[in-house]
Amino acid sequence: MSQSDKTTPPTSEKLQKVLARAGLGSRREMETAISAGRVKVNSQVAKLGDRVEARDKVSFDDRPVSLRPEEDVPRRVIMYNKPEGELCTRKDPEGRRTVFDRLPRLKGERWIAIGRLDINTSGLLMFTTDGELANRLMHPSTQVEREYAVRVMGEVKREHILAMVDGVMLEDGPARFADVQEFGGEGINTWFHVVILEGRNREVRRLWESQGLTVSRLKRVRYGNIFLDKRAKAGEWVELSQDEVDDLATLANLETRKVPALTPDEKNRWNRDKHKRKPVQAMRKPKTKAR
């Protein structure tokens, strides 16, 4: 195991980056796992700051991890239309529905969420098998645009918009909208489209609240150059095309890579998963009693 110091060879990489690339989760999730003692390198419990090389033996929850070079990692991306009421977590202790419940199953890999949405926010979520792509697209330094449709309660004045575009101080630092466009409606049903460049917790809601206004509906409609469209209804997902995945890679300053074709087994499994997961609208219809 190599430590992060001046003698670190250039062939080594941060442990959390290697684990994310292996499809075990996002870098942040892997940092948490390392801190919890779930990762070992060469039979020794790892710690944050450790780096590894190709010859090192890594295990996660005592299961060996295959260390793959970046170019060997399959890069798949799916677009999911999240309904309100779902959590952006893998498991919920209270048994509530999570976004991962509806996704197609993977063999030997995991879906990694590109960003998050809170339980009361709907719309576009993307998931990928490429941890580095997810990390780049989420990192504040990449400045990827996130666009939301917002319904606001209260009288929205010009000075409110100017203040939120110029920037306001929130409890976790300054925040601002990169753009605000009115989208119609009247009174408490006024809709706006807003753009932010970070993914901080409840940032859109908190910006409006700073002006004494309340968000009654919030839906993400765009992430970078990917727009939520009619291919995925609420509670459904669709795999992105080669061109769309390449566009995301370019946005993240990564080399483009061929999206692997689904094997016959994967096609069958994904189709079964899609048909088992009924759309939200269908699930909400009350059952009629037999007469």
XYZ file of C-alpha atoms in Angstrom:
291
model
C 0.000 0.000 0.000
C 1.399 3.376 -0.915
C 0.742 6.473 1.144
C 0.001 9.948 -0.163
C 3.436 11.621 0.084
C 6.320 12.811 -2.074
C 7.498 9.257 -2.746
C 4.155 8.186 -4.236
C 4.833 6.718 -7.674
C 2.948 8.283 -10.575
C 1.264 4.942 -11.365
C -0.694 4.964 -8.104
C -4.245 6.287 -7.708
C -6.469 7.290 -4.823
C -8.213 4.273 -3.370
C -11.695 5.816 -3.517
C -11.217 6.603 -7.217
C -10.270 2.998 -7.995
C -13.245 1.651 -6.026
C -15.661 4.022 -7.789
C -14.260 2.948 -11.146
C -14.970 -0.662 -10.164
C -18.654 0.290 -9.966
C -19.020 -0.037 -6.190
C -20.446 3.448 -5.737
C -19.566 7.125 -5.999
C -16.274 8.483 -4.675
C -18.094 9.990 -1.702
C -19.721 6.629 -0.900
C -16.335 4.935 -1.168
C -14.738 7.483 1.169
C -17.444 6.649 3.707
C -16.812 2.918 3.236
C -13.050 3.378 3.733
C -13.630 5.393 6.917
C -15.920 2.612 8.174
C -13.148 0.016 7.768
C -14.922 -1.914 5.003
C -11.954 -1.775 2.605
C -8.667 -3.659 2.831
C -5.512 -3.336 0.761
C -3.072 -6.249 0.865
C -5.033 -7.684 3.852
C -4.656 -4.447 5.853
C -7.603 -2.191 6.724
C -7.323 0.856 4.488
C -7.684 4.486 5.526
C -8.469 7.712 3.735
C -5.434 9.004 1.849
C -4.214 5.556 0.815
C -3.254 5.017 -2.799
C -3.033 1.772 -4.735
C -1.304 0.355 -7.788
C -2.364 -2.374 -10.205
C -0.413 -5.039 -8.293
C -2.194 -4.356 -4.959
C -4.880 -6.718 -3.646
C -8.029 -4.796 -2.727
C -11.164 -6.147 -1.032
C -14.510 -4.541 -0.224
C -16.501 -6.161 2.602
C -13.952 -9.021 2.352
C -14.770 -9.619 -1.310
C -11.940 -9.160 -3.831
C -12.167 -6.138 -6.130
C -10.932 -6.320 -9.697
C -8.739 -3.279 -10.396
C -9.488 -2.250 -13.966
C -7.758 0.415 -16.006
C -10.009 3.360 -16.821
C -10.365 2.452 -20.491
C -11.763 -1.005 -19.577
C -14.689 0.325 -17.521
C -18.036 -0.018 -19.367
C -19.634 3.407 -19.735
C -23.397 3.121 -19.681
C -25.772 5.914 -18.745
C -29.508 5.793 -18.154
C -31.955 8.661 -17.760
C -34.581 8.212 -15.047
C -37.703 10.334 -14.524
C -37.956 10.494 -10.731
C -41.426 10.988 -9.252
C -41.977 12.847 -5.997
C -41.831 10.639 -2.911
C -38.793 8.545 -3.867
C -35.506 8.750 -1.976
C -32.083 9.048 -3.632
C -30.558 6.328 -1.488
C -29.871 2.643 -2.086
C -31.851 1.444 0.946
C -34.192 3.123 3.388
C -34.499 1.822 6.986
C -38.188 2.786 6.953
C -38.848 0.761 3.815
C -39.772 3.738 1.629
C -39.332 3.503 -2.129
C -35.939 4.556 -3.512
C -34.877 5.491 -7.026
C -32.717 2.355 -7.184
C -35.786 0.114 -6.779
C -36.829 0.802 -10.376
C -33.475 0.583 -12.192
C -32.410 -2.346 -14.410
C -30.215 -4.872 -12.656
C -26.506 -5.088 -13.410
C -24.240 -8.096 -13.046
C -20.962 -7.384 -11.274
C -21.520 -3.613 -11.344
C -23.632 -0.943 -9.671
C -25.492 2.105 -10.893
C -23.927 5.320 -9.613
C -26.194 8.363 -9.331
C -25.031 11.544 -11.065
C -26.263 14.017 -8.462
C -29.295 13.770 -6.207
C -32.842 15.103 -5.860
C -34.660 15.467 -2.545
C -37.782 13.454 -1.800
C -40.165 16.244 -2.864
C -38.358 17.020 -6.145
C -39.122 15.192 -9.371
C -37.531 14.975 -12.799
C -34.254 14.093 -14.424
C -31.788 11.798 -12.698
C -28.933 10.054 -14.487
C -27.123 6.896 -13.448
C -23.893 5.488 -14.858
C -21.557 2.532 -14.458
C -18.545 4.872 -14.797
C -17.577 6.337 -11.421
C -15.130 8.823 -12.933
C -17.783 10.216 -15.278
C -20.186 10.609 -12.338
C -17.557 12.348 -10.218
C -16.561 14.794 -12.963
C -20.155 15.732 -13.784
C -21.006 16.332 -10.106
C -17.847 18.218 -9.107
C -18.411 21.986 -8.604
C -15.279 22.803 -10.636
C -16.890 21.369 -13.786
C -19.687 23.984 -13.580
C -22.310 21.773 -15.226
C -25.685 23.498 -15.661
C -28.722 22.034 -13.906
C -32.062 23.446 -15.064
C -35.257 23.253 -13.008
C -38.911 24.078 -13.604
C -40.174 25.836 -10.468
C -43.679 26.776 -9.349
C -43.486 29.601 -6.828
C -46.044 30.710 -4.241
C -46.087 34.421 -3.561
C -45.661 37.639 -5.498
C -42.374 37.472 -7.401
C -40.916 40.928 -7.974
C -38.113 42.027 -10.273
C -35.886 42.806 -7.281
C -36.257 39.197 -6.100
C -34.977 37.883 -9.437
C -32.095 40.372 -9.550
C -31.047 39.448 -6.003
C -30.984 35.712 -6.759
C -29.017 36.237 -9.989
C -26.525 38.582 -8.286
C -26.139 36.103 -5.439
C -27.303 35.739 -1.839
C -25.575 34.368 1.248
C -26.979 31.056 2.458
C -25.948 29.191 5.617
C -23.388 27.163 3.638
C -21.999 30.044 1.581
C -22.944 32.291 -1.340
C -25.335 30.963 -3.998
C -26.911 32.308 -7.158
C -28.941 31.411 -10.217
C -27.025 31.538 -13.485
C -30.313 32.270 -15.275
C -33.999 32.816 -14.465
C -36.793 32.782 -17.058
C -40.514 33.232 -16.394
C -42.588 30.454 -17.897
C -46.164 31.623 -17.452
C -48.969 31.210 -14.956
C -50.523 33.651 -12.496
C -50.492 34.269 -8.770
C -49.458 31.202 -6.778
C -49.186 29.214 -10.009
C -46.334 31.197 -11.541
C -43.729 28.976 -13.184
C -40.039 29.785 -13.747
C -37.070 27.948 -15.209
C -33.850 28.460 -13.249
C -30.271 27.294 -13.785
C -27.673 26.504 -11.117
C -24.053 25.372 -11.509
C -23.729 23.303 -8.321
C -25.708 20.532 -6.687
C -25.880 21.710 -3.090
C -28.619 20.406 -0.821
C -31.976 22.112 -1.516
C -30.146 24.991 -3.205
C -33.004 26.001 -5.522
C -35.580 26.002 -2.729
C -33.313 27.894 -0.354
C -32.579 30.612 -2.913
C -36.304 31.321 -3.327
C -36.842 31.131 0.439
C -34.160 33.815 0.891
C -36.611 36.184 -0.843
C -39.554 35.166 1.344
C -41.027 32.954 -1.393
C -42.008 29.288 -1.279
C -41.457 26.633 -3.955
C -44.572 24.482 -4.300
C -43.362 22.297 -7.189
C -39.829 21.551 -8.338
C -38.746 19.429 -11.289
C -35.307 19.031 -12.849
C -35.607 19.204 -16.636
C -31.966 19.325 -17.749
C -28.517 18.215 -16.570
C -25.721 19.548 -18.781
C -26.775 18.804 -22.350
C -29.286 16.064 -21.463
C -32.949 17.119 -21.389
C -35.744 15.151 -19.746
C -37.981 14.075 -22.617
C -40.980 11.890 -23.393
C -38.879 8.733 -23.696
C -39.176 8.229 -19.928
C -42.474 8.805 -18.133
C -42.548 9.311 -14.351
C -40.994 6.248 -12.701
C -39.428 4.985 -15.949
C -35.890 4.912 -17.353
C -34.259 4.797 -20.783
C -30.665 4.099 -21.812
C -28.867 7.041 -23.430
C -27.506 6.763 -26.950
C -23.838 6.696 -27.923
C -23.998 10.348 -29.011
C -25.592 11.432 -25.732
C -23.013 9.558 -23.655
C -20.204 11.031 -25.769
C -21.604 14.522 -25.178
C -21.532 13.913 -21.420
C -17.948 12.637 -21.617
C -16.895 15.749 -23.530
C -18.617 17.942 -20.942
C -16.648 16.099 -18.223
C -13.351 16.442 -20.163
C -13.055 12.678 -20.594
C -12.184 10.638 -23.653
C -15.185 9.207 -25.470
C -15.679 5.460 -25.189
C -17.912 3.001 -26.981
C -21.078 2.141 -25.086
C -21.116 -1.673 -24.848
C -23.990 -3.465 -26.513
C -26.298 -5.386 -24.205
C -25.771 -9.130 -24.221
C -28.854 -11.299 -24.946
C -29.043 -12.121 -21.229
C -28.870 -8.433 -20.294
C -31.537 -7.548 -22.862
C -33.898 -10.154 -21.442
C -33.202 -9.086 -17.856
C -33.623 -5.369 -18.624
C -36.862 -5.997 -20.495
C -38.222 -8.058 -17.599
C -37.236 -5.335 -15.143
C -38.913 -2.662 -17.261
C -42.180 -4.576 -17.517
C -42.224 -5.468 -13.817
C -41.927 -1.809 -12.798
C -45.288 -0.238 -13.603
C -45.465 3.520 -14.287
C -46.323 5.707 -11.311
C -49.662 6.720 -12.801
C -50.761 3.087 -13.059
C -49.681 2.319 -9.507
C -51.709 5.196 -8.098
C -55.031 4.111 -9.630
C -57.345 2.842 -6.881
C -58.417 -0.748 -7.191
C -62.069 -1.232 -8.080
C -63.991 -3.623 -5.896
C -65.672 -6.529 -7.584
C -69.445 -6.333 -7.443
